Amino acid sequence: MERKNLSTGVLLPHVLPYSAFVGQELARLALEISFVRPRVSGILLSGHRGTGKSTLVRAFAQMVNENGQLPVTIPINATEDRVLGGYRLDALMRGDPQYHPGLIEQAENSILYIDEVNLLSDHIVNLILDVTASGFLNVQYMGIENKRTVQFTLIGTMNPEEGGLRPQFLDRFCLAANVETEKDNRSSALKNILLFDKAILDVRSGLDNDQISEWARMDTEKLDTLKRARYNTPIVADSILDFAILIVDRFEVEGNRAEKILIDAASAAAAIDGAEDVTKQHLCRVAPLALVHRQRTSSAATDLRWGSEQESKLRELVGEIQSV
Amino acid sequence: MYRSSSQGWLRTLAASVAHPFLRNYLILDASDWAIDATVAAVSRLTRALDNRPVRTVELASWYEGNGALKTSIGMYPDRASLIADRCKNQWCVVIIRNLEHLGRLGRLALLELMDADYLGLDEANRCRCAGYFFIASLNTSQVEGVSLHVLDRFPIRSLAGRLADDECEERRNSLRRHMEGSGVERRIEASLNEDLLSHLEVRLSASTKWPRLPGSIVESGLSIFSGREGVGLRRLLALLRLSVSLARVDGVDEVGTDHLAEAAGFLQLPISSEFRTSSEVDGHVREHDRRFSSGWRRHFRLFVRQVFGRRKNAHKLRANVEGDVVSSNACAEHYAVEGTVATRKQDGKPSAFNLNSHIYIEDMSLSDAHRPLSTDVRRHPIPDDDDSLGPRVGVRWTPNFDRAALLPTLFAAAPFQRMRHACNPSIPNDQPLFHVQDLRTWRREAVGTDFLGLVVDLTAIPSLARRRDALLPYLRGAYQRRSSVSLVVIGAKISDTGSELCAEIVRARSVLLPELFRKLSKATGLSTPLAHGLKLIETDLRQASSRRGQKPGRCVLVVMTDGRGNVPLSASINGDILGSATQGFEDALSVARQLAKMHSVEKILMYPETDYGMRFTAEFADALSARTEII
């Protein structure tokens, strides 16, 4: 299949370009934060069928990867040697161990994507978690050892109808977002997808279509903004730290991981905005991403909605701080 | 959504083939003929679209994610992709019969294959096909075995077995209106509509430009989905894509409302929630009951009371069935896969609906069923013998009163009683009116008379892949011939029988039983109770080769071993562990000689080539008098 638009020379995208994706602002913010601050690794997108979770992740990866590559995807039926890497069995039998890299290594400095993460077997989940947490990949086989450091962004999508996630795994995701059908954006989202359909069909039929190059230009601009944000380190004032701790405390989230991620994510959001300081607005913006899956009610990720109750609680906190 | 007219069916197929994002087609309650007919039509249409050869690949539901499917999506990147290699530069029509039987891993692997096709990962995943077209069949009575995310990938679904609730009701109402007004006769003709198919082929090969999709049509599509919470955009996209593709098939420049309406008719929008509901109900009876509105239900109860009240007068029932009674169930649950619908006005009041002469029943269309098709794997016809039929898996129409099942027939006739009495005022209201089209019989899982016996010695061939690859041709043959299968596993690590001294046996009505594959995958133990395993299969072979009063089918015995049995028969049966290993080998030879006397059984010995001598294997092969194959 030829993936190049012959008339414009632009590479034909695999999926809808990121710039053409409409809505899902929270999920997009989560993905952008993970790109700007790679240490905020682990994004979970939860939503019903057909809400565009997988498309969004693929579109984002297509934008940030070289040559428009899609993310390295872990098949749900992947074996451990496929995920971690291993030794070629035929070579090993000849006494000539040849290391074969796994999907995790393929995702080095890129995105490791798990579609339907809740359906992945526990065994594989534990392996990935271990590598994500430690940053080390150590493959041992018959006394041969291959140890190396790996860095990747883990992104998972799931449909809560198919079941939840274990709390241990849930907590490993730095940010989580609920992806819902946005009624207001439905029409424009649909139109963009149909435009994309038409563009693909036109190109495949040998006809000209400039829409793809227009989206490619917008994608490049967006990527430049995100790359600039990587080198922008906004100042985090003590008052912001206190406010972050207050938020985490008021939302009854246990452990210290939440406030760390809250600050990091707010800093990334500020960097994307080009701000010099992290503000309360930045904190409030990323709070749903950092806290929604850490609340006690969302232990199995079956409901990651950030409702009006949580939003009003957040607003109250802002009011309290301002009055003080 | 299913349409009984071949025009609709073929048009949807053509639209599905034309659009690269719509090449997934699900047939509900399909017979083998329905799938084969679909494959035949798709093969012709794909060839018309892009003049490259078409190759069909059948994924047996016992794959469990192994084999061709798994390798094709890069599970084992070092191994060649079977599907891609087989279908290089060809159209690849992937057939999945009985989606509900596909194991979990198989389903997930299928999804990945579909994604790889959708995303165009040709290089990354070595999919070098011209294009995939997925055709799956699903038995709706066993739908709870299918995950929602699998169903969601098949937006276009045709209903071969029966009409969906909404449409059935809608069409009943429509027909009722026709009946009340001018008289209309409907005639359903059988066979693939060759003229239409040729016309569509020409259309597909000629049209290169995609029609314009006006904003008003998009808005109309959105309005169809308004109020549906949690549906997402996927179904809506399928609706609009199908509209566009239908317009392309028609060769017009712009998508019209007719195309949208037609596409909406074909897409069964609420099917996911329907399926979840149906998993909670118990079989057809409750499902039928749910279909009726309260008025119908009340009427139905009355009707059943009438029928059961006069069971003593069964001859009256027969008379009513055979009589020429006005029927309106042209839209009821018949099993036509396709057919053209013609209408003709009649003067005066409606007199009769005669559906007999031209109705097409999928399992009975022998002329069409034997038409040569391009399907690689073709199953034998379902035996038409009540005694050899398996458990009930659904309901189908029957022309034979003697074979009719009472309850499904009552269910089929109940909704039309009021109308039939209205059209036949001379017949008393308390007398139920049947038409021959009401006759239903149970649709049963077919069971062949053939038998496949497998004796697998895990200690001889520890590699699961080797075992599987060696057995694959025989399993495939068993699938095609609908053979019943007995699998004896020797030398498993932890035996279900609690002792490694015993062999284990699994008896399956068909090769589709997942348990068979699980047994084959067990870890290898230390002992080899070969004699016991042969003894177990001997019993089954004797039963299979001497069916009482019936012609015995083909019996095949496949023994996979190196012949080095080391557990005496007495140790396996009585737990007597004092016997020597040599005695175990002697016992195995003894049982093998008994099997050799069964001349009607075709015997195959598969053995591995080993470095430690073939003396035992050669002796065992002689004793068994089997054809030998080296693994």
Short mmCIF file of C-alpha atoms in Angstrom, two decimals, chain A residues 26 243 246-247 250-251 279-288 291 306-323:
data_model
loop_
_atom_site.label_atom_id
_atom_site.label_comp_id
_atom_site.label_asym_id
_atom_site.label_seq_id
_atom_site.Cartn_x
_atom_site.Cartn_y
_atom_site.Cartn_z
CA LEU A 26 -8.53 16.55 28.82
CA PHE A 243 -2.20 24.36 47.29
CA LEU A 246 -4.33 20.91 50.06
CA ILE A 247 -6.07 19.58 46.96
CA ARG A 250 -9.13 17.38 50.47
CA PHE A 251 -9.72 14.70 47.88
CA THR A 279 -0.55 29.04 38.69
CA LYS A 280 -3.54 27.69 40.55
CA GLN A 281 -5.39 27.53 37.27
CA HIS A 282 -2.81 25.14 35.96
CA LEU A 283 -3.22 22.99 39.04
CA CYS A 284 -6.98 23.01 38.72
CA ARG A 285 -6.70 22.12 35.05
CA VAL A 286 -4.61 19.01 35.65
CA ALA A 287 -6.19 17.98 38.96
CA PRO A 288 -8.85 15.80 37.24
CA LEU A 291 -6.68 12.57 40.96
CA TRP A 306 -14.81 13.83 37.01
CA GLY A 307 -18.25 15.00 37.97
CA SER A 308 -19.71 18.32 38.96
CA GLU A 309 -19.29 17.43 42.63
CA GLN A 310 -15.52 17.14 42.33
CA GLU A 311 -15.39 20.26 40.18
CA SER A 312 -17.29 22.33 42.73
CA LYS A 313 -15.06 21.00 45.50
CA LEU A 314 -12.05 22.18 43.54
CA ARG A 315 -13.60 25.59 43.00
CA GLU A 316 -14.33 25.85 46.71
CA LEU A 317 -10.68 25.23 47.45
CA VAL A 318 -9.62 27.96 45.08
CA GLY A 319 -12.09 30.27 46.81
CA GLU A 320 -10.72 29.36 50.22
CA ILE A 321 -7.16 30.06 49.20
CA GLN A 322 -8.05 33.39 47.64
CA SER A 323 -10.01 34.50 50.72
#
